[in-house]
Coordinates of C-alpha atoms in Angstrom, one line a residue:
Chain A
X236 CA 40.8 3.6 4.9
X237 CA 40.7 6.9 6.6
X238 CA 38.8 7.3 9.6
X239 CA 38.7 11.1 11.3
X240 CA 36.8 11.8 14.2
X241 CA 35.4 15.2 13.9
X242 CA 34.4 18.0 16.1
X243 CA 33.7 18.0 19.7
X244 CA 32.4 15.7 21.9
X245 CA 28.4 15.1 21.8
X246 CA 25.9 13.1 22.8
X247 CA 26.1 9.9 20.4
X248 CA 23.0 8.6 19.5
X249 CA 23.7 6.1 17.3
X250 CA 26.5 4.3 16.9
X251 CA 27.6 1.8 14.7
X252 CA 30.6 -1.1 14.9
X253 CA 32.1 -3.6 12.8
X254 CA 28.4 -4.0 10.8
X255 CA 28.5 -6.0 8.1
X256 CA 25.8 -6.4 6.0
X257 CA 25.1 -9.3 3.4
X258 CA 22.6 -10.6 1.0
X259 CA 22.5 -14.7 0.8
X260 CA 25.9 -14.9 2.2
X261 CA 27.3 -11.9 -0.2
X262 CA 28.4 -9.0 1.5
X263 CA 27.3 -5.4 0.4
X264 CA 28.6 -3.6 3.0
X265 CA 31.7 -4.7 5.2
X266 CA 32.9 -3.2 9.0
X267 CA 31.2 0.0 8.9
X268 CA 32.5 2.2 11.8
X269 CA 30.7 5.2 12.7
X270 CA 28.8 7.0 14.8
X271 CA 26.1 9.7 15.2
X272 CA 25.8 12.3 17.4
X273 CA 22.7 14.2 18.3
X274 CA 22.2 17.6 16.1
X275 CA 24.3 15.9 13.8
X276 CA 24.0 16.2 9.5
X277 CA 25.6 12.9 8.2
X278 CA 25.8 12.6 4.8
X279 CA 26.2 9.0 3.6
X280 CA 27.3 9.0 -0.4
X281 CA 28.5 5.7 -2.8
X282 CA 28.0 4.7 -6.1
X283 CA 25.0 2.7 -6.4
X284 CA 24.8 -0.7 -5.2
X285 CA 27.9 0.5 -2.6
X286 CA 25.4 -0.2 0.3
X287 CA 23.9 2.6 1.2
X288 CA 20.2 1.6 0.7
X289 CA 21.2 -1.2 2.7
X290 CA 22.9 0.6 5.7
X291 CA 19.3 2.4 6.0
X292 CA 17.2 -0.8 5.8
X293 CA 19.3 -2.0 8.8
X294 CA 19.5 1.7 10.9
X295 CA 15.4 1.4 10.1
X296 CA 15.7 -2.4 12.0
X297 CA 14.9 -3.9 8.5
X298 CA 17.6 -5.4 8.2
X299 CA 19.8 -7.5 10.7
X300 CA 23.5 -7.0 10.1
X301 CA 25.3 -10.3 9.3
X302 CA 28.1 -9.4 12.1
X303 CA 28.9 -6.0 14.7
X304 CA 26.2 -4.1 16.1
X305 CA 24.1 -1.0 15.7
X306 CA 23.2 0.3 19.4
X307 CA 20.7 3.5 19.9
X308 CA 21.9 5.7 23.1
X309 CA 20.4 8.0 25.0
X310 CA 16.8 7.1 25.1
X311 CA 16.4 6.8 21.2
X312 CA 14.0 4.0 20.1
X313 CA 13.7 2.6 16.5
X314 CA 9.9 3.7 17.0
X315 CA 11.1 7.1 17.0
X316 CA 13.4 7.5 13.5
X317 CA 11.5 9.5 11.3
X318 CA 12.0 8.0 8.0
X319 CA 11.8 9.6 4.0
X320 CA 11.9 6.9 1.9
X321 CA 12.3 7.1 -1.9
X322 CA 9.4 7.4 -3.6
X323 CA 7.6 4.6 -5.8
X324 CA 5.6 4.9 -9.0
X325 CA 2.6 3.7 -7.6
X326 CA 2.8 6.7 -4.7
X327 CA 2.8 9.2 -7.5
X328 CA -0.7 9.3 -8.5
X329 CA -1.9 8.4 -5.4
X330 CA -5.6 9.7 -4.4
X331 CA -4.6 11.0 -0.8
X332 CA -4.9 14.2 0.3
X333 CA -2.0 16.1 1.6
X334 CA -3.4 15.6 5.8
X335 CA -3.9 12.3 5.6
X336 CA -0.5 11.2 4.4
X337 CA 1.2 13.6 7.2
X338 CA -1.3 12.3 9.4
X339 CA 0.2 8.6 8.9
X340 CA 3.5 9.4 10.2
X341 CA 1.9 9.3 13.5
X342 CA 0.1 6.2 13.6
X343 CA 3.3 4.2 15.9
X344 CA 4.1 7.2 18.0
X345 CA 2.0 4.8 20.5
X346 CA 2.1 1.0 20.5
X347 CA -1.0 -1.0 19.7
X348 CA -3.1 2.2 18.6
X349 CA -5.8 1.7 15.5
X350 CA -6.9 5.4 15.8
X351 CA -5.9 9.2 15.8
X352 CA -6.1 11.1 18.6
X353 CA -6.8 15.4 18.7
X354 CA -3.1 15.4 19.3
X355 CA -1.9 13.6 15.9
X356 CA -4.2 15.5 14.5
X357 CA -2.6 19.0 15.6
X358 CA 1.0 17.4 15.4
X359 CA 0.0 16.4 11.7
X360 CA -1.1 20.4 11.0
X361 CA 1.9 21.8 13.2
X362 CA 4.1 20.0 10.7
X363 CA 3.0 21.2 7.6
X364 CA 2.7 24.6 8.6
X365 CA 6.8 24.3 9.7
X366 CA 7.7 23.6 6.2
X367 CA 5.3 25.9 4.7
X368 CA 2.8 23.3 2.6
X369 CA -0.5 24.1 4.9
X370 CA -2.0 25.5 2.3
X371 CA -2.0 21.9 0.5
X372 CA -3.9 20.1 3.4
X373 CA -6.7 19.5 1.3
X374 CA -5.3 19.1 -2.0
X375 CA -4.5 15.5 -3.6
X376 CA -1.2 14.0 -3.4
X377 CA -1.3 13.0 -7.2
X378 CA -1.9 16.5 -8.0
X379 CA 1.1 17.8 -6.2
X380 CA 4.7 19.0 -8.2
X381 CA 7.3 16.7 -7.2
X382 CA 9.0 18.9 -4.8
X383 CA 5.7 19.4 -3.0
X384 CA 5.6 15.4 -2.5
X385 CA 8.9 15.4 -1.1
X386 CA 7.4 18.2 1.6
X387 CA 4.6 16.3 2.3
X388 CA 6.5 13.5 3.0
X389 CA 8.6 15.0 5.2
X390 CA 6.3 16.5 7.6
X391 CA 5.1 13.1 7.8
X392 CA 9.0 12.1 8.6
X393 CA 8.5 15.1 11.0
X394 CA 5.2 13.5 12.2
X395 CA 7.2 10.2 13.5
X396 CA 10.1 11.9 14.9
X397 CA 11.5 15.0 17.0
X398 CA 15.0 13.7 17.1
X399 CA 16.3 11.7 13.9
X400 CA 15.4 12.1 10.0
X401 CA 16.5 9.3 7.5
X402 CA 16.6 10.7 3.8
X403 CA 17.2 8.1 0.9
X404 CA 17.8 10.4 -2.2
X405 CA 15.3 13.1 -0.8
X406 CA 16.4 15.3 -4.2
X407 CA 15.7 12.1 -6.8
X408 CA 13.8 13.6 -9.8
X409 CA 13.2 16.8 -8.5
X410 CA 14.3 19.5 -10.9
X411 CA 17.4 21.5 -9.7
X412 CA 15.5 24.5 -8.3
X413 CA 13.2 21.9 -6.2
X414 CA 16.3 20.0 -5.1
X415 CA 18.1 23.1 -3.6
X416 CA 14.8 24.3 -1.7
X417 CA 14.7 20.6 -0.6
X418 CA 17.8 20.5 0.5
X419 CA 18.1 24.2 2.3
X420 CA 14.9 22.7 4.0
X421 CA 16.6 19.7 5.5
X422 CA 19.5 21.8 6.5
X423 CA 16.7 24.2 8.0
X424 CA 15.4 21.4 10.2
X425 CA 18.9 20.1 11.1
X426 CA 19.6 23.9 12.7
X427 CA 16.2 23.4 14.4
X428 CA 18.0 20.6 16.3
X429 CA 16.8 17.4 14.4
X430 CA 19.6 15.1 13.6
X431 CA 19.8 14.1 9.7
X432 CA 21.3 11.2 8.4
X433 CA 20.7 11.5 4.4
X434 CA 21.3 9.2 1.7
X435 CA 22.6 10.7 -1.4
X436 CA 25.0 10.2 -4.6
X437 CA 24.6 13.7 -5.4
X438 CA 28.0 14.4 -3.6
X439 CA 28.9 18.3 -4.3
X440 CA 25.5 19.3 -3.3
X441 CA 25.0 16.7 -0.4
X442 CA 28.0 17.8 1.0
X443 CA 27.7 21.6 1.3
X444 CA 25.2 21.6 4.5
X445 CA 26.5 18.1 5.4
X446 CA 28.6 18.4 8.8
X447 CA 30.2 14.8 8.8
X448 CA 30.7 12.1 5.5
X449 CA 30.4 8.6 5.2
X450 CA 31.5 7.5 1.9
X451 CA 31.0 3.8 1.2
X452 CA 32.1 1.3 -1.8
X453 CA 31.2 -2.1 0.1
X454 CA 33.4 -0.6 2.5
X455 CA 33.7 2.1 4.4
X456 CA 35.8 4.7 2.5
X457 CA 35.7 7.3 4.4
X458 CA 34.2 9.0 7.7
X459 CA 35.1 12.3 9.1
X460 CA 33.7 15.9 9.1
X461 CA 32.8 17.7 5.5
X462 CA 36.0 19.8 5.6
X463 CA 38.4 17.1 5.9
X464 CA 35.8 14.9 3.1
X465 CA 36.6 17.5 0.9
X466 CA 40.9 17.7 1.3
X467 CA 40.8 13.7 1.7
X468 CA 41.7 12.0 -1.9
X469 CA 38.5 10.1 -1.5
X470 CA 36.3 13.0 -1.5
X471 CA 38.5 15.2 -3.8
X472 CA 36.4 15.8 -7.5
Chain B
X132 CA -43.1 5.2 -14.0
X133 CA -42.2 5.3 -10.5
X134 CA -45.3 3.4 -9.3
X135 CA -44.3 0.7 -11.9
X136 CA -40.8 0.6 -10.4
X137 CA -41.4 -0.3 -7.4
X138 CA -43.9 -2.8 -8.6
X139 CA -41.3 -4.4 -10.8
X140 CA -39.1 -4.4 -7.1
X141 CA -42.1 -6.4 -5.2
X142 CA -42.0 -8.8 -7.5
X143 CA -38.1 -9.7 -7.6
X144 CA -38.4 -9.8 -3.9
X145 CA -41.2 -12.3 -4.2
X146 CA -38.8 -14.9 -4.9
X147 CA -36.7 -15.8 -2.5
X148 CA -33.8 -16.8 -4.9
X149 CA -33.8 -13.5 -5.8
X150 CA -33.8 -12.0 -1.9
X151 CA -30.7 -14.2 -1.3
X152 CA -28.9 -13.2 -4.4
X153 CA -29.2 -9.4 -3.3
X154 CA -28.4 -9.9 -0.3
X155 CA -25.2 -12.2 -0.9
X156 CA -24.7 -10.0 -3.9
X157 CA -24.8 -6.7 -2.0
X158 CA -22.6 -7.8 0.8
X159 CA -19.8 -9.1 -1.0
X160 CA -20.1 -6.0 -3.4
X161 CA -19.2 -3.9 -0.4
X162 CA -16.4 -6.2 0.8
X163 CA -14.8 -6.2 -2.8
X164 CA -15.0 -2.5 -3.0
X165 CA -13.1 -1.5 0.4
X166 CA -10.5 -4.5 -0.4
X167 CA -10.6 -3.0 -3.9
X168 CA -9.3 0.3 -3.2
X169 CA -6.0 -1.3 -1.7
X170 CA -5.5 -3.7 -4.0
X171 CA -5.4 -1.5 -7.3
X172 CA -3.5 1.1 -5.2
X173 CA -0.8 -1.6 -4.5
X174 CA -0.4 -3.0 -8.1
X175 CA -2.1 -6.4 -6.6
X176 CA -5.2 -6.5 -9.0
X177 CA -4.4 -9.4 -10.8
X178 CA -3.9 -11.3 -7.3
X179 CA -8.0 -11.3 -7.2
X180 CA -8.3 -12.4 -11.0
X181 CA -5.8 -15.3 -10.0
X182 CA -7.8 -15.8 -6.6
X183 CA -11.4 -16.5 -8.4
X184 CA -9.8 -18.7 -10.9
X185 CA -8.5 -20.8 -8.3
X186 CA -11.5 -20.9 -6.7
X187 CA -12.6 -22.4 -9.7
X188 CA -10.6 -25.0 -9.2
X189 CA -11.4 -25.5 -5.6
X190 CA -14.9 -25.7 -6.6
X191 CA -14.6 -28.2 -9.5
X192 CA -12.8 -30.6 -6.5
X193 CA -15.6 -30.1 -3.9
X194 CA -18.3 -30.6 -6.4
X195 CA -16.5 -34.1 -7.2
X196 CA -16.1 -34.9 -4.2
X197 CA -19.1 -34.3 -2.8
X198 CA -18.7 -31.9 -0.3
X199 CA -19.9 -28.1 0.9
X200 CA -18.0 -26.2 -1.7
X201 CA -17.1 -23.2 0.5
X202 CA -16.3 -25.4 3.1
X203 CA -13.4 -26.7 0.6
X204 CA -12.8 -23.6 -1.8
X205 CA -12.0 -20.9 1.4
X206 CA -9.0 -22.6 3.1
X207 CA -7.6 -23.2 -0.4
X208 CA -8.2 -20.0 -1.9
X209 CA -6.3 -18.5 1.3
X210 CA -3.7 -20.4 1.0
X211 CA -3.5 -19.2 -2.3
X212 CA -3.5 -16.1 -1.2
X213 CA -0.8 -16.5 1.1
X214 CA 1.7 -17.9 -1.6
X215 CA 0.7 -15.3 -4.1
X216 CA 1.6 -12.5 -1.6
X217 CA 4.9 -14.2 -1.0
X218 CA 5.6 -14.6 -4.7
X219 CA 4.9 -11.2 -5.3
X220 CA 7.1 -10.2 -2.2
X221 CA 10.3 -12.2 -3.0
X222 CA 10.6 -13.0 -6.5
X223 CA 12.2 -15.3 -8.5
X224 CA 9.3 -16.2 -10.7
X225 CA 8.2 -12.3 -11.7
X226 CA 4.1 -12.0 -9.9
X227 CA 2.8 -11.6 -12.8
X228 CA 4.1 -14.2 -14.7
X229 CA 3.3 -16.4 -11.5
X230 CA 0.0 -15.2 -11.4
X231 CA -1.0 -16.4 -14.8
X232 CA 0.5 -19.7 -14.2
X233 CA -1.7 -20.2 -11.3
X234 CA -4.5 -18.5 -12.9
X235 CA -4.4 -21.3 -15.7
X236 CA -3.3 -24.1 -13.7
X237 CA -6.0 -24.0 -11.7
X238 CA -8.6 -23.2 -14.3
X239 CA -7.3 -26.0 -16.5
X240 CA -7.2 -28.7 -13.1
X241 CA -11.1 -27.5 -12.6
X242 CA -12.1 -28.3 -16.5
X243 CA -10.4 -31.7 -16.1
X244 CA -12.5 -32.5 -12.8
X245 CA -15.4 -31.7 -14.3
X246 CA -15.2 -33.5 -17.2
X247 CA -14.1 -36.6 -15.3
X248 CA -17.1 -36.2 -13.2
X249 CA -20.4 -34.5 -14.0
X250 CA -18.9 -34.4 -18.0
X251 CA -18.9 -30.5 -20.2
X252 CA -22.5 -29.6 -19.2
X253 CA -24.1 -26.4 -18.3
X254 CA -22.2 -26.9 -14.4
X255 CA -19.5 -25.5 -16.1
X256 CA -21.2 -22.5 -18.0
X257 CA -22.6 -21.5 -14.2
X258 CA -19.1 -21.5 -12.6
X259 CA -16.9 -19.7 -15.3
X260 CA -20.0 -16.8 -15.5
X261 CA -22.3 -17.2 -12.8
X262 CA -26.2 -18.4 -11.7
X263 CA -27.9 -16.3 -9.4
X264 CA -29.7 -19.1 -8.3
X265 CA -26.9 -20.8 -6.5
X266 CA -27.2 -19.6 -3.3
X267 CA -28.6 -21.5 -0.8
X268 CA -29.6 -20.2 3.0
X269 CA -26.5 -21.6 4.4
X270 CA -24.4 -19.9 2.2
X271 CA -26.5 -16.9 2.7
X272 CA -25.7 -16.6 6.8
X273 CA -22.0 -17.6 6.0
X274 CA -21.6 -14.4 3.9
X275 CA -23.5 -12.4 5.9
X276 CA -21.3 -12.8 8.9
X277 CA -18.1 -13.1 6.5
X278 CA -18.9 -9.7 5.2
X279 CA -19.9 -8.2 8.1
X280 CA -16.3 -9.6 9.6
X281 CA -14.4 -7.7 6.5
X282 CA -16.2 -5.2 7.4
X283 CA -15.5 -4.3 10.6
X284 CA -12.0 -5.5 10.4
X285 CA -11.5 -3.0 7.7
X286 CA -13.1 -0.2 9.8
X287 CA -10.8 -1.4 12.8
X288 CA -7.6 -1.5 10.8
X289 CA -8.4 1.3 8.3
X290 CA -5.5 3.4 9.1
X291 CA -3.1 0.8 9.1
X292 CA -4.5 -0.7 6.0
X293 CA -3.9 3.3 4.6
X294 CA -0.4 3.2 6.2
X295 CA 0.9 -0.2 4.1
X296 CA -1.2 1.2 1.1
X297 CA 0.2 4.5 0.9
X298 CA 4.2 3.2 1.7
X299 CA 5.1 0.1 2.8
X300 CA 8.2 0.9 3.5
X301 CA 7.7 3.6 5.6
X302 CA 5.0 1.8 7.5
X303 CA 7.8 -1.2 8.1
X304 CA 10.5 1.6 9.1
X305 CA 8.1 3.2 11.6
X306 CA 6.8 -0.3 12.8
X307 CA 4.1 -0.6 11.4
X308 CA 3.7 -5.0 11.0
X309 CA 3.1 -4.6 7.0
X310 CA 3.3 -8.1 6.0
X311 CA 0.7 -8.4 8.8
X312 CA -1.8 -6.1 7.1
X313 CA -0.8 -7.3 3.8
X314 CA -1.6 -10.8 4.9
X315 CA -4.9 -9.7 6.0
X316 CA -5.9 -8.2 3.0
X317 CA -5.2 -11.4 1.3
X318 CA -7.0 -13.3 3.5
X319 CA -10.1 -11.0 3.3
X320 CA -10.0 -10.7 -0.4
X321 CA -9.9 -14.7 -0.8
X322 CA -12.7 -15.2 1.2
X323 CA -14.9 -12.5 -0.7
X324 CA -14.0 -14.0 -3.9
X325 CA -14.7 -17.5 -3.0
X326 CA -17.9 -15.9 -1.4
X327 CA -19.0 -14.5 -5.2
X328 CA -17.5 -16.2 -7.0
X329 CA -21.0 -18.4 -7.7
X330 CA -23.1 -15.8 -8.4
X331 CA -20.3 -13.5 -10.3
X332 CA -19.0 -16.6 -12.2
X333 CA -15.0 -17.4 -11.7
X334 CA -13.7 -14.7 -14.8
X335 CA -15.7 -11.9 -13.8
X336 CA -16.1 -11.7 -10.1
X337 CA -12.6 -9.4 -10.3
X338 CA -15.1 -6.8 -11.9
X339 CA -16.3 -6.1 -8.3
X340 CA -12.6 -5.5 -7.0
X341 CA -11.4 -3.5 -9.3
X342 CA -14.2 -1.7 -11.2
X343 CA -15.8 0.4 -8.2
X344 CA -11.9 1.3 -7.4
X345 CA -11.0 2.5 -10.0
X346 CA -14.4 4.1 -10.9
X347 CA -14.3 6.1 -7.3
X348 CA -10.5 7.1 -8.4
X349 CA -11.4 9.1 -11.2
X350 CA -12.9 12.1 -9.5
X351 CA -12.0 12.0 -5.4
X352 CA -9.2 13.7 -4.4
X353 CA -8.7 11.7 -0.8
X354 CA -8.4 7.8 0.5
X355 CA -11.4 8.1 2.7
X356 CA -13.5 9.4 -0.2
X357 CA -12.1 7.2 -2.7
X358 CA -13.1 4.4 0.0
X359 CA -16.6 5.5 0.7
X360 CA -17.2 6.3 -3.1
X361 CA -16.0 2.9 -4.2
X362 CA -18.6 0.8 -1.8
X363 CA -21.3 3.2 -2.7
X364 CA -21.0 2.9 -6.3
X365 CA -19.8 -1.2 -6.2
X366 CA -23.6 -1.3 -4.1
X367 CA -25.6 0.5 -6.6
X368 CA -23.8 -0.8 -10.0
X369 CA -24.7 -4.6 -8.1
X370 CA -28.7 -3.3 -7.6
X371 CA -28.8 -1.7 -11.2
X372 CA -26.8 -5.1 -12.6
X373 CA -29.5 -7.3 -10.4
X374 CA -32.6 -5.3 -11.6
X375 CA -31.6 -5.6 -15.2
X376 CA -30.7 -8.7 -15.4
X377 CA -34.0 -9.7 -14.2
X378 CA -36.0 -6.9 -16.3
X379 CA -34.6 -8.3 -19.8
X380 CA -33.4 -11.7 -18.5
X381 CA -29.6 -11.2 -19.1
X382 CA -27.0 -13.1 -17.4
X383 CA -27.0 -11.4 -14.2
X384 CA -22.7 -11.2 -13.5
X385 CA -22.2 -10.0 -17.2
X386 CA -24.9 -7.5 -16.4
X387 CA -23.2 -6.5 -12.9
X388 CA -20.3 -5.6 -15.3
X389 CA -21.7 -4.2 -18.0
X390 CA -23.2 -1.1 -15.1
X391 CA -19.6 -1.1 -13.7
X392 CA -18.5 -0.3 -17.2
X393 CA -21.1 2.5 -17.8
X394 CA -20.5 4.3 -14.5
X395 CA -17.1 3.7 -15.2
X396 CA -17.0 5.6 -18.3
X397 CA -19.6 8.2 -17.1
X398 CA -16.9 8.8 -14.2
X399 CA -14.0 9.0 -16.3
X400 CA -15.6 11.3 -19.3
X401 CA -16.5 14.1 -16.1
X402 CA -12.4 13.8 -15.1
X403 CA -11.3 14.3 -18.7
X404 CA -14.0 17.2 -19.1
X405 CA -12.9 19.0 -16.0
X406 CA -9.5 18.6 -16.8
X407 CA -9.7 20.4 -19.7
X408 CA -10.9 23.0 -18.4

């Protein structure tokens, strides 16, 4: 197991020790070791079933780690992890528009809320101006190309967040035009400040805005910046 | 034409049979529709089909038993509810093939009540497709302040309700209490089923839960439309349903239907047209 520690010092924000995860007693992802700092781009990658999808359930506080801990520093709150979840079939011809799925991300910014306030409303338009889909306010989410979803989606990620994005396959079933903008757009947002942590088993294109790696296999692999990923015999393609 | 319209509407009010069918009728019409709209959004349609055949059930055991059929059918058809959810949540048993099991078992439980009891008679006929004259005045305040509860609890909870419809997931990551809302949605379509389920009959009371959802999918474009389209039409197709029904003495739940299916078709044939286009 190699285990860098990259760059220079920074405000960790999330940070994550000995977590093991298991299902009915079996594990799916043993002493993970890592941590996050704030503006960072972490790129988690793994064959399926390696444990990724389950690392993000238990970052989201959906899942309880069987043993080690996951601690938020720095005055980040589960509340505020902005979250891009992969996409089901029923979502795809869904009869929303555009503003009112955006609008949703902001529905636990406060505790015990039931209603929108002028505020949501302007954060909701704010967003989808940033990544250049207000023209689709009004249109219907079913109607919408794939990588258009995946937009809309995200500035409702934005809408719950101004500090950390979670990404689970943000590029699935886009074509490959559509899953370069996606991801230049992500790295866009990182630049802007907001931390990424993104789920992926597309590796050479995760990678290339990616500033640290986690590679898992029911174990952590590796974990270290993107240069040394790419030298490191785990990382090497 | 008009003038002998509204006559024809004096005269079905005249009978108060007829007053409390509308009125139950129209009520849990609305309910169905705005629990509608979630339910076929979230795959869960069959969960009200398996919901009114219990409540078949339920009702075939209060009726032998002697006792104020909602009374009985409600709390069982929730805690129905409850399991189905979880079923369909964590599975072992696939939901759908859990749903037809329960669908049957219960179905098949109610025939063998009934037989034992009041024997094959035309009891049964009304429950499996519905009598409009089963309401009586109790039943008529208990679904008006059931309703009126679904009602304002979906008004109250309608973002949240959009939330868990729209992603689950994402509503759970952000904190949103999903299996809360989904609970709720449950509970609400149980009771409305239960509540309908007399006049509707037990196999086509799920007409009113999906149909108007469906219907109002066709052409609007966003969840609040598709909401306030769905109880508009799921009120009218009732009326129209109610109003035929009496004009050529049809069975009025088949009849309810049979104007879901028209509007339904009417809807869909403008989506296909303007899609071509």
């Amino acid at each position: 197991m190699e285990n860098r520690r990259g760059g220079k010092e920074k405000t960790v924000i999330i940070s994550c020790k000995n977590v093991t995860f298991a299902y009915d007693g079996f594990v799916v992802a043993s002493r993970l070791n890592f941590d996050v700092a704030r503006g960072d781009y972490l790129c988690v990658v793994g064959e399926n079933g390696a444990g990724k999808s389950t690392l993000i359930k238990g970052l989201l506080g959906l899942k309880l780690p069987q043993s080690g801990s996951i601690t938020f520093g720095s005055g980040l709150t589960l509340r505020h992890i902005g979250y891009l979840p992969q996409q089901t079939a029923a979502q795809k011809d869904f009869p929303a528009s555009a503003y009112e799925v955006v609008l949703s991300g902001r529905l636990e910014m406060k505790a015990g809320r039931l209603f929108y306030s002028r505020e949501d409303k302007n954060a909701a338009v704010e967003n989808m101006r940033r990544l250049g889909i207000a023209d689709l306010r009004g249109k219907c989410y079913r109607d919408l190309s794939g990588g258009q979803q995946q937009r809309v989606l995200l500035a409702r990620a934005l809408c719950a967040t101004s500090e950390v994005i979670i990404l689970d396959e943000p590029a699935a079933g886009l074509d490959p035009l559509a899953a370069s903008e996606m991801y230049a757009l992500i790295a866009r947002l990182n630049n802007e400040g907001i931390t990424i942590i993104m789920v992926s088993h597309d590796i050479a294109a995760s990678t290339r805005y990616a500033k640290h790696v986690l590679h898992l296999a029911n174990k952590q692999l590796f974990w270290g910046d993107t240069a040394a990923y790419k030298l490191s015999n785990v990382g090497f393609m | 034409m008009i003038i002998s319209m509204i006559d024809i509407l004096i005269q079905m009010f005249s009978y108060t049979f007829l007053v409390r069918a509308v009125v139950v009728g129209l009520m849990v019409s609305l309910c169905a529709a705005l629990l509608g709209v979630s339910l076929v959004l979230k795959r869960y349609s069959m969960i009200g089909d398996a919901l009114s055949h219990v409540g078949f059930g339920t009702l075939a055991i209060a009726t032998a038993l002697g006792v104020a059929p909602l009374m009985v059918s409600i709390p069982l058809v929730v805690i129905v509810a409850f399991l189905l959810l979880r079923i369909s949540e964590n599975s072992k048993i696939k939901g759908d093939a859990a749903i037809a099991l329960i669908s049957t078992s219960s179905l098949a439980i109610g025939v063998l009540i009934i037989s034992f009891t009041t024997g094959m008679n035309t009891d049964v006929c009304n429950y499996l497709f519905g009598s409009i004259l089963a309401m009586s005045r109790s039943d008529v305040i208990l679904s008006i302040v059931l309703s009126c509860a679904v009602i304002v609890l979906f008004v109250v909870f309608y973002n949240k309700i959009f939330a868990v419809t729209f992603d689950e997931n994402f509503a759970r990551a952000t904190g949103t209490k999903a299996g809360l809302y989904n609970m709720l949605i449950a509970i609400l379509t149980a009771m409305t089923v239960v509540l309908g389920m007399r006049m509707m009959g037990a196999l086509l009371i799920s007409c009113l839960v999906i149909f108007p959802a469906l219907t109002a999918m066709r052409l609007c474009k966003r969840f609040l439309s598709v909401t306030i389209c769905s109880a508009l039409i799921s009120l009218i197709c009732f009326f129209v349903g109610v109003v035929v029904s009496y004009l050529y003495a049809t069975p009025t739940g088949a009849s309810v239907v049979l104007v879901n299916i028209l509007v339904f078709t009417l809807f869909w044939g403008i989506d296909m047209v303007r899609g071509r286009r």
